């Protein structure tokens, strides 16, 4: 009788494990057949080579599209994931578009949530509602941050007067008083800005004026390996210094390029008369231009009044720019 070999115990793996080869159950695929690529995670620090594997038959994925999901940020970190999932699902139960809620922790242990909808249209509707009602409906005393889970590489950017000064202008009685305040405020704008990424930080941060001009990087903390891996990082060590700081289109473009290669840097075109308000100096028609929120905030007279669309080649560069923008005051 043939000897029976004991069956090997099957081990569970992850979707990133290398697949072991096995005898084909069907004739080998012919040259020219389609291949399926497995992209690496955009959060990954390194850029592994693209992995391809033969796909004789098309397999429909059960995974929902990111265009049907909404990302939820600013969740409390001191609550268990299971309990946080239940609380968030209850908080969103008033919205019929929210079909499923999931909470997980990122690589640093911080919680983030995802809301699954039936299709991209319902996801877009729910996202608009959540972003509008979030200030009126705090979650455990916190203002949650809702964003599309779809990986974008494009940002709209513009200058703005700091919020506290914009509120003062809104409270003034006349336009002449507002203009007088705006002119006086221009003298108080920062004259220098530095964007730098500390060694232990994932994203760059922004510092101004004397702190920006007097910044000295602690080069002793940077090893040869760190220098080699950050050779393309414009914000490591001394970072990017803008002094004197100008509030024009060229400065905005220089900042965008510092984050990484861009596909295009273009003016935002309005729906009315194809106006392209990206000039360095305010024009007579600028008071008629309505920008989308939050780019409709007041500008100082020395600020370029326009709005720009920036598209990066890599998503992680776009994310880094978005994170750095949250630290700016202009």
PDB file of C-alpha atoms in Angstrom:
ATOM      1  CA  UNK A   1       0.000   0.000   0.000  1.00  0.00           C
ATOM      2  CA  UNK A   2       1.246   3.497  -0.731  1.00  0.00           C
ATOM      3  CA  UNK A   3       2.499   5.353   2.292  1.00  0.00           C
ATOM      4  CA  UNK A   4       0.280   8.187   3.489  1.00  0.00           C
ATOM      5  CA  UNK A   5       1.993  11.441   4.310  1.00  0.00           C
ATOM      6  CA  UNK A   6       0.622  13.476   7.217  1.00  0.00           C
ATOM      7  CA  UNK A   7      -1.124  16.612   6.048  1.00  0.00           C
ATOM      8  CA  UNK A   8       0.575  19.863   6.874  1.00  0.00           C
ATOM      9  CA  UNK A   9      -1.214  22.256   9.175  1.00  0.00           C
ATOM     10  CA  UNK A  10      -2.465  25.252   7.242  1.00  0.00           C
ATOM     11  CA  UNK A  11      -1.257  28.590   8.552  1.00  0.00           C
ATOM     12  CA  UNK A  12      -3.113  31.851   8.149  1.00  0.00           C
ATOM     13  CA  UNK A  13      -1.255  34.665   6.473  1.00  0.00           C
ATOM     14  CA  UNK A  14      -1.857  38.200   5.337  1.00  0.00           C
ATOM     15  CA  UNK A  15      -2.521  39.633   1.912  1.00  0.00           C
ATOM     16  CA  UNK A  16       1.080  40.832   1.852  1.00  0.00           C
ATOM     17  CA  UNK A  17       2.592  37.321   2.235  1.00  0.00           C
ATOM     18  CA  UNK A  18       4.309  35.778  -0.774  1.00  0.00           C
ATOM     19  CA  UNK A  19       2.168  33.129  -2.417  1.00  0.00           C
ATOM     20  CA  UNK A  20       3.737  29.685  -2.672  1.00  0.00           C
ATOM     21  CA  UNK A  21       3.730  28.010  -6.072  1.00  0.00           C
ATOM     22  CA  UNK A  22       1.443  25.055  -6.621  1.00  0.00           C
ATOM     23  CA  UNK A  23       0.770  22.737  -9.549  1.00  0.00           C
ATOM     24  CA  UNK A  24      -1.582  24.379 -12.065  1.00  0.00           C
ATOM     25  CA  UNK A  25      -5.108  23.033 -12.089  1.00  0.00           C
ATOM     26  CA  UNK A  26      -5.614  24.240 -15.646  1.00  0.00           C
ATOM     27  CA  UNK A  27      -3.412  24.640 -18.735  1.00  0.00           C
ATOM     28  CA  UNK A  28      -0.816  27.389 -18.387  1.00  0.00           C
ATOM     29  CA  UNK A  29      -1.832  30.816 -19.578  1.00  0.00           C
ATOM     30  CA  UNK A  30      -0.718  31.932 -22.990  1.00  0.00           C
ATOM     31  CA  UNK A  31       1.597  34.895 -23.473  1.00  0.00           C
ATOM     32  CA  UNK A  32      -0.219  38.187 -23.716  1.00  0.00           C
ATOM     33  CA  UNK A  33      -2.805  37.428 -21.051  1.00  0.00           C
ATOM     34  CA  UNK A  34      -3.628  40.163 -18.564  1.00  0.00           C
ATOM     35  CA  UNK A  35      -1.767  40.495 -15.284  1.00  0.00           C
ATOM     36  CA  UNK A  36      -3.028  41.893 -12.028  1.00  0.00           C
ATOM     37  CA  UNK A  37      -0.787  44.322 -10.169  1.00  0.00           C
ATOM     38  CA  UNK A  38      -0.740  44.515  -6.392  1.00  0.00           C
ATOM     39  CA  UNK A  39       0.090  48.106  -5.451  1.00  0.00           C
ATOM     40  CA  UNK A  40       1.921  48.888  -2.244  1.00  0.00           C
ATOM     41  CA  UNK A  41       0.337  50.908   0.520  1.00  0.00           C
ATOM     42  CA  UNK A  42       0.674  54.670  -0.056  1.00  0.00           C
ATOM     43  CA  UNK A  43       1.604  55.018   3.630  1.00  0.00           C
ATOM     44  CA  UNK A  44       4.615  52.745   3.196  1.00  0.00           C
ATOM     45  CA  UNK A  45       7.949  54.488   3.756  1.00  0.00           C
ATOM     46  CA  UNK A  46       9.712  52.503   1.050  1.00  0.00           C
ATOM     47  CA  UNK A  47       8.659  51.899  -2.541  1.00  0.00           C
ATOM     48  CA  UNK A  48       8.806  48.168  -3.285  1.00  0.00           C
ATOM     49  CA  UNK A  49       8.762  46.941  -6.839  1.00  0.00           C
ATOM     50  CA  UNK A  50       5.371  46.242  -8.334  1.00  0.00           C
ATOM     51  CA  UNK A  51       4.342  42.596  -7.945  1.00  0.00           C
ATOM     52  CA  UNK A  52       2.535  40.928 -10.810  1.00  0.00           C
ATOM     53  CA  UNK A  53       0.854  37.568 -10.933  1.00  0.00           C
ATOM     54  CA  UNK A  54      -0.954  35.791 -13.767  1.00  0.00           C
ATOM     55  CA  UNK A  55      -4.729  36.087 -13.776  1.00  0.00           C
ATOM     56  CA  UNK A  56      -6.227  33.553 -16.209  1.00  0.00           C
ATOM     57  CA  UNK A  57      -9.748  34.524 -15.210  1.00  0.00           C
ATOM     58  CA  UNK A  58     -11.121  37.813 -14.004  1.00  0.00           C
ATOM     59  CA  UNK A  59     -12.066  37.747 -10.337  1.00  0.00           C
ATOM     60  CA  UNK A  60     -14.560  40.263  -9.068  1.00  0.00           C
ATOM     61  CA  UNK A  61     -13.373  41.810  -5.816  1.00  0.00           C
ATOM     62  CA  UNK A  62     -15.764  41.941  -2.898  1.00  0.00           C
ATOM     63  CA  UNK A  63     -13.845  44.828  -1.411  1.00  0.00           C
ATOM     64  CA  UNK A  64     -15.857  48.082  -1.477  1.00  0.00           C
ATOM     65  CA  UNK A  65     -14.493  50.990  -3.461  1.00  0.00           C
ATOM     66  CA  UNK A  66     -12.831  53.844  -1.572  1.00  0.00           C
ATOM     67  CA  UNK A  67     -15.186  56.163  -3.454  1.00  0.00           C
ATOM     68  CA  UNK A  68     -18.036  54.643  -1.406  1.00  0.00           C
ATOM     69  CA  UNK A  69     -16.293  55.231   1.932  1.00  0.00           C
ATOM     70  CA  UNK A  70     -15.845  58.198   4.242  1.00  0.00           C
ATOM     71  CA  UNK A  71     -12.825  58.618   6.495  1.00  0.00           C
ATOM     72  CA  UNK A  72     -13.476  59.712  10.102  1.00  0.00           C
ATOM     73  CA  UNK A  73     -10.653  61.401  12.006  1.00  0.00           C
ATOM     74  CA  UNK A  74     -10.111  63.049  15.424  1.00  0.00           C
ATOM     75  CA  UNK A  75     -11.555  60.062  17.295  1.00  0.00           C
ATOM     76  CA  UNK A  76     -10.642  59.695  20.999  1.00  0.00           C
ATOM     77  CA  UNK A  77      -7.691  57.382  21.603  1.00  0.00           C
ATOM     78  CA  UNK A  78      -8.543  56.306  25.161  1.00  0.00           C
ATOM     79  CA  UNK A  79     -11.483  54.061  24.217  1.00  0.00           C
ATOM     80  CA  UNK A  80     -11.340  50.430  23.130  1.00  0.00           C
ATOM     81  CA  UNK A  81     -11.784  49.905  19.380  1.00  0.00           C
ATOM     82  CA  UNK A  82     -14.829  47.654  19.781  1.00  0.00           C
ATOM     83  CA  UNK A  83     -16.586  50.122  22.078  1.00  0.00           C
ATOM     84  CA  UNK A  84     -15.584  53.044  19.877  1.00  0.00           C
ATOM     85  CA  UNK A  85     -17.046  51.268  16.846  1.00  0.00           C
ATOM     86  CA  UNK A  86     -20.372  50.818  18.639  1.00  0.00           C
ATOM     87  CA  UNK A  87     -20.458  54.435  19.811  1.00  0.00           C
ATOM     88  CA  UNK A  88     -19.616  55.793  16.370  1.00  0.00           C
ATOM     89  CA  UNK A  89     -22.204  53.557  14.697  1.00  0.00           C
ATOM     90  CA  UNK A  90     -24.827  54.847  17.141  1.00  0.00           C
ATOM     91  CA  UNK A  91     -23.755  58.432  16.491  1.00  0.00           C
ATOM     92  CA  UNK A  92     -24.213  57.939  12.733  1.00  0.00           C
ATOM     93  CA  UNK A  93     -27.371  55.831  12.927  1.00  0.00           C
ATOM     94  CA  UNK A  94     -29.498  58.884  12.081  1.00  0.00           C
ATOM     95  CA  UNK A  95     -28.079  58.874   8.552  1.00  0.00           C
ATOM     96  CA  UNK A  96     -29.560  56.131   6.334  1.00  0.00           C
ATOM     97  CA  UNK A  97     -26.637  56.364   3.888  1.00  0.00           C
ATOM     98  CA  UNK A  98     -24.259  54.976   6.528  1.00  0.00           C
ATOM     99  CA  UNK A  99     -24.476  51.211   5.989  1.00  0.00           C
ATOM    100  CA  UNK A 100     -21.438  50.033   7.932  1.00  0.00           C
ATOM    101  CA  UNK A 101     -18.999  51.599  10.392  1.00  0.00           C
ATOM    102  CA  UNK A 102     -15.500  50.331  11.107  1.00  0.00           C
ATOM    103  CA  UNK A 103     -12.825  51.647  13.486  1.00  0.00           C
ATOM    104  CA  UNK A 104      -9.179  50.598  13.428  1.00  0.00           C
ATOM    105  CA  UNK A 105      -5.827  51.893  14.641  1.00  0.00           C
ATOM    106  CA  UNK A 106      -3.082  53.256  12.420  1.00  0.00           C
ATOM    107  CA  UNK A 107       0.621  52.448  12.651  1.00  0.00           C
ATOM    108  CA  UNK A 108       1.043  54.885  15.546  1.00  0.00           C
ATOM    109  CA  UNK A 109      -1.898  53.487  17.491  1.00  0.00           C
ATOM    110  CA  UNK A 110      -4.280  56.326  16.761  1.00  0.00           C
ATOM    111  CA  UNK A 111      -7.901  55.408  15.967  1.00  0.00           C
ATOM    112  CA  UNK A 112      -9.583  56.243  12.678  1.00  0.00           C
ATOM    113  CA  UNK A 113     -12.975  55.275  11.318  1.00  0.00           C
ATOM    114  CA  UNK A 114     -14.520  54.421   7.973  1.00  0.00           C
ATOM    115  CA  UNK A 115     -18.173  54.737   6.991  1.00  0.00           C
ATOM    116  CA  UNK A 116     -19.325  52.519   4.129  1.00  0.00           C
ATOM    117  CA  UNK A 117     -22.127  53.593   1.774  1.00  0.00           C
ATOM    118  CA  UNK A 118     -23.880  51.821  -1.091  1.00  0.00           C
ATOM    119  CA  UNK A 119     -22.386  53.872  -3.917  1.00  0.00           C
ATOM    120  CA  UNK A 120     -20.235  56.957  -4.577  1.00  0.00           C
ATOM    121  CA  UNK A 121     -23.282  59.209  -4.957  1.00  0.00           C
ATOM    122  CA  UNK A 122     -24.687  58.375  -1.515  1.00  0.00           C
ATOM    123  CA  UNK A 123     -21.193  58.665  -0.048  1.00  0.00           C
ATOM    124  CA  UNK A 124     -20.810  62.174  -1.482  1.00  0.00           C
ATOM    125  CA  UNK A 125     -24.222  63.226  -0.130  1.00  0.00           C
ATOM    126  CA  UNK A 126     -23.458  61.874   3.327  1.00  0.00           C
ATOM    127  CA  UNK A 127     -20.028  63.501   3.377  1.00  0.00           C
ATOM    128  CA  UNK A 128     -21.547  66.900   2.607  1.00  0.00           C
ATOM    129  CA  UNK A 129     -24.141  66.481   5.365  1.00  0.00           C
ATOM    130  CA  UNK A 130     -21.582  65.304   7.930  1.00  0.00           C
ATOM    131  CA  UNK A 131     -19.186  68.153   7.202  1.00  0.00           C
ATOM    132  CA  UNK A 132     -22.044  70.631   7.575  1.00  0.00           C
ATOM    133  CA  UNK A 133     -23.582  69.212  10.751  1.00  0.00           C
ATOM    134  CA  UNK A 134     -20.381  68.129  12.542  1.00  0.00           C
ATOM    135  CA  UNK A 135     -20.014  71.398  14.526  1.00  0.00           C
ATOM    136  CA  UNK A 136     -23.595  71.077  15.796  1.00  0.00           C
ATOM    137  CA  UNK A 137     -23.294  67.358  16.621  1.00  0.00           C
ATOM    138  CA  UNK A 138     -20.054  66.706  18.561  1.00  0.00           C
ATOM    139  CA  UNK A 139     -19.026  63.121  19.269  1.00  0.00           C
ATOM    140  CA  UNK A 140     -18.102  62.584  22.932  1.00  0.00           C
ATOM    141  CA  UNK A 141     -17.368  66.299  23.139  1.00  0.00           C
ATOM    142  CA  UNK A 142     -15.099  66.250  20.070  1.00  0.00           C
ATOM    143  CA  UNK A 143     -15.422  67.712  16.587  1.00  0.00           C
ATOM    144  CA  UNK A 144     -14.919  64.812  14.207  1.00  0.00           C
ATOM    145  CA  UNK A 145     -13.168  65.259  10.874  1.00  0.00           C
ATOM    146  CA  UNK A 146     -14.910  63.737   7.850  1.00  0.00           C
ATOM    147  CA  UNK A 147     -13.095  63.273   4.540  1.00  0.00           C
ATOM    148  CA  UNK A 148     -13.450  61.158   1.448  1.00  0.00           C
ATOM    149  CA  UNK A 149     -11.519  57.893   1.759  1.00  0.00           C
ATOM    150  CA  UNK A 150     -10.613  58.105  -1.924  1.00  0.00           C
ATOM    151  CA  UNK A 151      -6.914  58.773  -2.462  1.00  0.00           C
ATOM    152  CA  UNK A 152      -6.627  62.289  -3.891  1.00  0.00           C
ATOM    153  CA  UNK A 153      -3.507  63.972  -5.212  1.00  0.00           C
ATOM    154  CA  UNK A 154      -4.982  67.445  -5.710  1.00  0.00           C
ATOM    155  CA  UNK A 155      -5.411  70.390  -3.348  1.00  0.00           C
ATOM    156  CA  UNK A 156      -6.891  73.853  -3.730  1.00  0.00           C
ATOM    157  CA  UNK A 157      -4.637  76.438  -2.077  1.00  0.00           C
ATOM    158  CA  UNK A 158      -4.955  80.155  -1.379  1.00  0.00           C
ATOM    159  CA  UNK A 159      -3.872  82.856   1.048  1.00  0.00           C
ATOM    160  CA  UNK A 160      -6.116  84.060   3.836  1.00  0.00           C
ATOM    161  CA  UNK A 161      -6.117  86.446   6.737  1.00  0.00           C
ATOM    162  CA  UNK A 162      -5.770  84.649  10.110  1.00  0.00           C
ATOM    163  CA  UNK A 163      -9.165  83.685  11.493  1.00  0.00           C
ATOM    164  CA  UNK A 164      -9.068  85.948  14.549  1.00  0.00           C
ATOM    165  CA  UNK A 165      -8.496  89.032  12.374  1.00  0.00           C
ATOM    166  CA  UNK A 166     -11.111  87.953   9.817  1.00  0.00           C
ATOM    167  CA  UNK A 167     -13.681  87.782  12.616  1.00  0.00           C
ATOM    168  CA  UNK A 168     -12.806  91.332  13.660  1.00  0.00           C
ATOM    169  CA  UNK A 169     -13.385  92.566  10.109  1.00  0.00           C
ATOM    170  CA  UNK A 170     -16.760  90.810  10.000  1.00  0.00           C
ATOM    171  CA  UNK A 171     -17.780  92.666  13.170  1.00  0.00           C
ATOM    172  CA  UNK A 172     -16.884  96.145  11.941  1.00  0.00           C
ATOM    173  CA  UNK A 173     -19.669  98.557  11.060  1.00  0.00           C
ATOM    174  CA  UNK A 174     -18.523  99.818   7.658  1.00  0.00           C
ATOM    175  CA  UNK A 175     -16.401  98.736   4.736  1.00  0.00           C
ATOM    176  CA  UNK A 176     -14.086 101.729   5.253  1.00  0.00           C
ATOM    177  CA  UNK A 177     -13.337 100.563   8.791  1.00  0.00           C
ATOM    178  CA  UNK A 178     -12.700  97.056   7.476  1.00  0.00           C
ATOM    179  CA  UNK A 179     -10.328  98.356   4.780  1.00  0.00           C
ATOM    180  CA  UNK A 180      -8.460 100.461   7.346  1.00  0.00           C
ATOM    181  CA  UNK A 181      -8.042  97.465   9.646  1.00  0.00           C
ATOM    182  CA  UNK A 182      -6.886  95.219   6.789  1.00  0.00           C
ATOM    183  CA  UNK A 183      -4.208  97.735   5.724  1.00  0.00           C
ATOM    184  CA  UNK A 184      -2.932  98.083   9.284  1.00  0.00           C
ATOM    185  CA  UNK A 185      -2.921  94.323   9.724  1.00  0.00           C
ATOM    186  CA  UNK A 186      -0.707  93.873   6.656  1.00  0.00           C
ATOM    187  CA  UNK A 187       2.182  95.358   8.617  1.00  0.00           C
ATOM    188  CA  UNK A 188       1.800  92.538  11.138  1.00  0.00           C
ATOM    189  CA  UNK A 189       2.065  89.668   8.665  1.00  0.00           C
ATOM    190  CA  UNK A 190       5.052  87.331   9.112  1.00  0.00           C
ATOM    191  CA  UNK A 191       8.194  88.345   7.243  1.00  0.00           C
ATOM    192  CA  UNK A 192       9.785  84.892   7.272  1.00  0.00           C
ATOM    193  CA  UNK A 193       8.502  81.329   7.196  1.00  0.00           C
ATOM    194  CA  UNK A 194      10.329  78.008   7.417  1.00  0.00           C
ATOM    195  CA  UNK A 195       8.854  74.579   6.670  1.00  0.00           C
ATOM    196  CA  UNK A 196      10.868  71.866   8.410  1.00  0.00           C
ATOM    197  CA  UNK A 197      10.423  68.213   9.276  1.00  0.00           C
ATOM    198  CA  UNK A 198      11.939  67.288  12.664  1.00  0.00           C
ATOM    199  CA  UNK A 199      13.666  63.919  12.756  1.00  0.00           C
ATOM    200  CA  UNK A 200      10.939  62.248  14.838  1.00  0.00           C
ATOM    201  CA  UNK A 201       8.022  63.804  12.936  1.00  0.00           C
ATOM    202  CA  UNK A 202       6.097  62.180  10.115  1.00  0.00           C
ATOM    203  CA  UNK A 203       4.981  65.452   8.522  1.00  0.00           C
ATOM    204  CA  UNK A 204       6.574  68.915   8.199  1.00  0.00           C
ATOM    205  CA  UNK A 205       5.693  71.782  10.499  1.00  0.00           C
ATOM    206  CA  UNK A 206       5.730  75.562   9.960  1.00  0.00           C
ATOM    207  CA  UNK A 207       7.482  78.244  12.021  1.00  0.00           C
ATOM    208  CA  UNK A 208       7.551  82.023  11.516  1.00  0.00           C
ATOM    209  CA  UNK A 209       9.630  85.191  11.907  1.00  0.00           C
ATOM    210  CA  UNK A 210      12.594  85.108  14.335  1.00  0.00           C
ATOM    211  CA  UNK A 211      12.033  81.442  15.127  1.00  0.00           C
ATOM    212  CA  UNK A 212      12.160  80.640  11.419  1.00  0.00           C
ATOM    213  CA  UNK A 213      15.265  82.742  10.747  1.00  0.00           C
ATOM    214  CA  UNK A 214      17.133  81.537  13.830  1.00  0.00           C
ATOM    215  CA  UNK A 215      16.283  77.853  13.432  1.00  0.00           C
ATOM    216  CA  UNK A 216      19.300  75.554  13.754  1.00  0.00           C
ATOM    217  CA  UNK A 217      18.824  71.885  12.945  1.00  0.00           C
ATOM    218  CA  UNK A 218      20.269  69.413  15.419  1.00  0.00           C
ATOM    219  CA  UNK A 219      22.408  67.613  12.862  1.00  0.00           C
ATOM    220  CA  UNK A 220      23.906  65.325  15.501  1.00  0.00           C
ATOM    221  CA  UNK A 221      20.563  63.512  15.659  1.00  0.00           C
ATOM    222  CA  UNK A 222      20.797  62.607  11.972  1.00  0.00           C
ATOM    223  CA  UNK A 223      22.714  59.468  11.127  1.00  0.00           C
ATOM    224  CA  UNK A 224      24.214  58.611   7.741  1.00  0.00           C
ATOM    225  CA  UNK A 225      21.269  56.274   7.154  1.00  0.00           C
ATOM    226  CA  UNK A 226      18.800  59.057   7.883  1.00  0.00           C
ATOM    227  CA  UNK A 227      20.609  61.336   5.450  1.00  0.00           C
ATOM    228  CA  UNK A 228      20.546  58.691   2.745  1.00  0.00           C
ATOM    229  CA  UNK A 229      16.842  57.960   3.142  1.00  0.00           C
ATOM    230  CA  UNK A 230      15.909  61.657   3.245  1.00  0.00           C
ATOM    231  CA  UNK A 231      18.094  62.832   0.387  1.00  0.00           C
ATOM    232  CA  UNK A 232      14.985  63.879  -1.565  1.00  0.00           C
ATOM    233  CA  UNK A 233      13.261  65.427   1.447  1.00  0.00           C
ATOM    234  CA  UNK A 234      13.495  69.201   1.115  1.00  0.00           C
ATOM    235  CA  UNK A 235      12.263  69.694   4.681  1.00  0.00           C
ATOM    236  CA  UNK A 236      14.896  67.648   6.535  1.00  0.00           C
ATOM    237  CA  UNK A 237      17.782  69.366   8.337  1.00  0.00           C
ATOM    238  CA  UNK A 238      17.397  73.119   7.664  1.00  0.00           C
ATOM    239  CA  UNK A 239      14.121  72.783   5.762  1.00  0.00           C
ATOM    240  CA  UNK A 240      12.796  75.419   3.344  1.00  0.00           C
ATOM    241  CA  UNK A 241      13.155  79.065   4.380  1.00  0.00           C
ATOM    242  CA  UNK A 242      11.168  81.866   2.728  1.00  0.00           C
ATOM    243  CA  UNK A 243      12.619  85.242   3.739  1.00  0.00           C
ATOM    244  CA  UNK A 244      11.460  87.807   2.936  1.00  0.00           C
ATOM    245  CA  UNK A 245       8.076  86.127   2.746  1.00  0.00           C
ATOM    246  CA  UNK A 246       5.907  87.218  -0.158  1.00  0.00           C
ATOM    247  CA  UNK A 247       2.259  86.313  -0.618  1.00  0.00           C
ATOM    248  CA  UNK A 248       2.217  85.776  -4.374  1.00  0.00           C
ATOM    249  CA  UNK A 249       1.735  82.950  -6.855  1.00  0.00           C
ATOM    250  CA  UNK A 250       5.472  82.276  -7.204  1.00  0.00           C
ATOM    251  CA  UNK A 251       5.809  81.634  -3.455  1.00  0.00           C
ATOM    252  CA  UNK A 252       2.844  79.271  -3.550  1.00  0.00           C
ATOM    253  CA  UNK A 253       4.373  77.350  -6.452  1.00  0.00           C
ATOM    254  CA  UNK A 254       7.758  77.143  -4.730  1.00  0.00           C
ATOM    255  CA  UNK A 255       6.116  75.662  -1.645  1.00  0.00           C
ATOM    256  CA  UNK A 256       4.184  73.137  -3.708  1.00  0.00           C
ATOM    257  CA  UNK A 257       7.336  71.951  -5.489  1.00  0.00           C
ATOM    258  CA  UNK A 258       9.146  71.551  -2.171  1.00  0.00           C
ATOM    259  CA  UNK A 259       6.701  68.806  -1.188  1.00  0.00           C
ATOM    260  CA  UNK A 260       7.408  66.810  -4.340  1.00  0.00           C
ATOM    261  CA  UNK A 261       7.053  66.717  -8.134  1.00  0.00           C
ATOM    262  CA  UNK A 262       3.787  68.177  -9.400  1.00  0.00           C
ATOM    263  CA  UNK A 263       1.779  67.361 -12.511  1.00  0.00           C
ATOM    264  CA  UNK A 264       0.301  70.817 -12.792  1.00  0.00           C
ATOM    265  CA  UNK A 265      -0.082  74.115 -10.953  1.00  0.00           C
ATOM    266  CA  UNK A 266      -2.983  76.088 -12.364  1.00  0.00           C
ATOM    267  CA  UNK A 267      -5.336  78.926 -11.520  1.00  0.00           C
ATOM    268  CA  UNK A 268      -8.836  78.093 -10.378  1.00  0.00           C
ATOM    269  CA  UNK A 269     -11.345  78.999 -13.073  1.00  0.00           C
ATOM    270  CA  UNK A 270     -14.706  80.299 -11.891  1.00  0.00           C
ATOM    271  CA  UNK A 271     -18.001  79.409 -13.513  1.00  0.00           C
ATOM    272  CA  UNK A 272     -18.776  83.017 -14.421  1.00  0.00           C
ATOM    273  CA  UNK A 273     -17.087  84.486 -17.499  1.00  0.00           C
ATOM    274  CA  UNK A 274     -14.133  82.100 -17.156  1.00  0.00           C
ATOM    275  CA  UNK A 275     -12.402  84.528 -14.816  1.00  0.00           C
ATOM    276  CA  UNK A 276      -8.955  83.332 -13.767  1.00  0.00           C
ATOM    277  CA  UNK A 277      -8.240  85.400 -10.626  1.00  0.00           C
ATOM    278  CA  UNK A 278      -4.601  84.444  -9.999  1.00  0.00           C
ATOM    279  CA  UNK A 279      -2.977  87.812 -10.473  1.00  0.00           C
ATOM    280  CA  UNK A 280      -0.536  89.107  -7.888  1.00  0.00           C
ATOM    281  CA  UNK A 281      -2.411  92.365  -7.487  1.00  0.00           C
ATOM    282  CA  UNK A 282      -6.152  92.698  -6.758  1.00  0.00           C
ATOM    283  CA  UNK A 283      -8.263  93.682  -9.738  1.00  0.00           C
ATOM    284  CA  UNK A 284     -11.580  95.491  -9.960  1.00  0.00           C
ATOM    285  CA  UNK A 285     -13.499  92.288 -10.721  1.00  0.00           C
ATOM    286  CA  UNK A 286     -12.134  90.429  -7.688  1.00  0.00           C
ATOM    287  CA  UNK A 287     -14.976  91.559  -5.441  1.00  0.00           C
ATOM    288  CA  UNK A 288     -17.356  89.635  -7.734  1.00  0.00           C
ATOM    289  CA  UNK A 289     -15.440  86.358  -7.580  1.00  0.00           C
ATOM    290  CA  UNK A 290     -16.866  83.763  -5.216  1.00  0.00           C
ATOM    291  CA  UNK A 291     -14.438  81.041  -4.210  1.00  0.00           C
ATOM    292  CA  UNK A 292     -15.545  77.761  -2.627  1.00  0.00           C
ATOM    293  CA  UNK A 293     -15.231  77.418   1.138  1.00  0.00           C
ATOM    294  CA  UNK A 294     -12.804  77.842   2.891  1.00  0.00           C
ATOM    295  CA  UNK A 295     -11.036  79.858   0.185  1.00  0.00           C
ATOM    296  CA  UNK A 296     -13.637  82.621   0.450  1.00  0.00           C
ATOM    297  CA  UNK A 297     -11.946  83.986   3.599  1.00  0.00           C
ATOM    298  CA  UNK A 298     -10.786  87.635   3.602  1.00  0.00           C
ATOM    299  CA  UNK A 299      -7.317  88.453   2.237  1.00  0.00           C
ATOM    300  CA  UNK A 300      -4.922  91.174   3.217  1.00  0.00           C
ATOM    301  CA  UNK A 301      -4.289  93.781   0.478  1.00  0.00           C
ATOM    302  CA  UNK A 302      -0.717  92.469   0.063  1.00  0.00           C
ATOM    303  CA  UNK A 303      -1.917  88.906  -0.574  1.00  0.00           C
ATOM    304  CA  UNK A 304      -2.532  87.530  -4.046  1.00  0.00           C
ATOM    305  CA  UNK A 305      -6.323  87.234  -4.230  1.00  0.00           C
ATOM    306  CA  UNK A 306      -6.419  84.085  -6.326  1.00  0.00           C
ATOM    307  CA  UNK A 307      -6.802  80.380  -5.742  1.00  0.00           C
ATOM    308  CA  UNK A 308      -4.684  77.616  -7.254  1.00  0.00           C
ATOM    309  CA  UNK A 309      -5.155  73.948  -8.053  1.00  0.00           C
ATOM    310  CA  UNK A 310      -2.075  71.816  -7.334  1.00  0.00           C
ATOM    311  CA  UNK A 311      -1.784  68.177  -8.383  1.00  0.00           C
ATOM    312  CA  UNK A 312       1.187  66.157  -7.172  1.00  0.00           C
ATOM    313  CA  UNK A 313       2.605  63.052  -8.843  1.00  0.00           C
ATOM    314  CA  UNK A 314       2.528  61.103  -5.576  1.00  0.00           C
ATOM    315  CA  UNK A 315      -0.345  60.913  -3.119  1.00  0.00           C
ATOM    316  CA  UNK A 316       1.961  60.949  -0.066  1.00  0.00           C
ATOM    317  CA  UNK A 317       3.320  64.354  -1.141  1.00  0.00           C
ATOM    318  CA  UNK A 318      -0.231  65.684  -1.320  1.00  0.00           C
ATOM    319  CA  UNK A 319      -0.968  64.309   2.161  1.00  0.00           C
ATOM    320  CA  UNK A 320       2.212  65.894   3.555  1.00  0.00           C
ATOM    321  CA  UNK A 321       1.196  69.265   2.090  1.00  0.00           C
ATOM    322  CA  UNK A 322      -2.278  68.930   3.585  1.00  0.00           C
ATOM    323  CA  UNK A 323      -0.873  68.105   7.031  1.00  0.00           C
ATOM    324  CA  UNK A 324       1.561  71.030   6.885  1.00  0.00           C
ATOM    325  CA  UNK A 325      -1.234  73.386   5.815  1.00  0.00           C
ATOM    326  CA  UNK A 326      -3.051  72.632   9.068  1.00  0.00           C
ATOM    327  CA  UNK A 327      -0.149  74.331  10.924  1.00  0.00           C
ATOM    328  CA  UNK A 328      -0.183  77.532   8.875  1.00  0.00           C
ATOM    329  CA  UNK A 329      -1.879  80.734   9.958  1.00  0.00           C
ATOM    330  CA  UNK A 330      -2.032  82.412   6.541  1.00  0.00           C
TER     331      UNK A 330
END
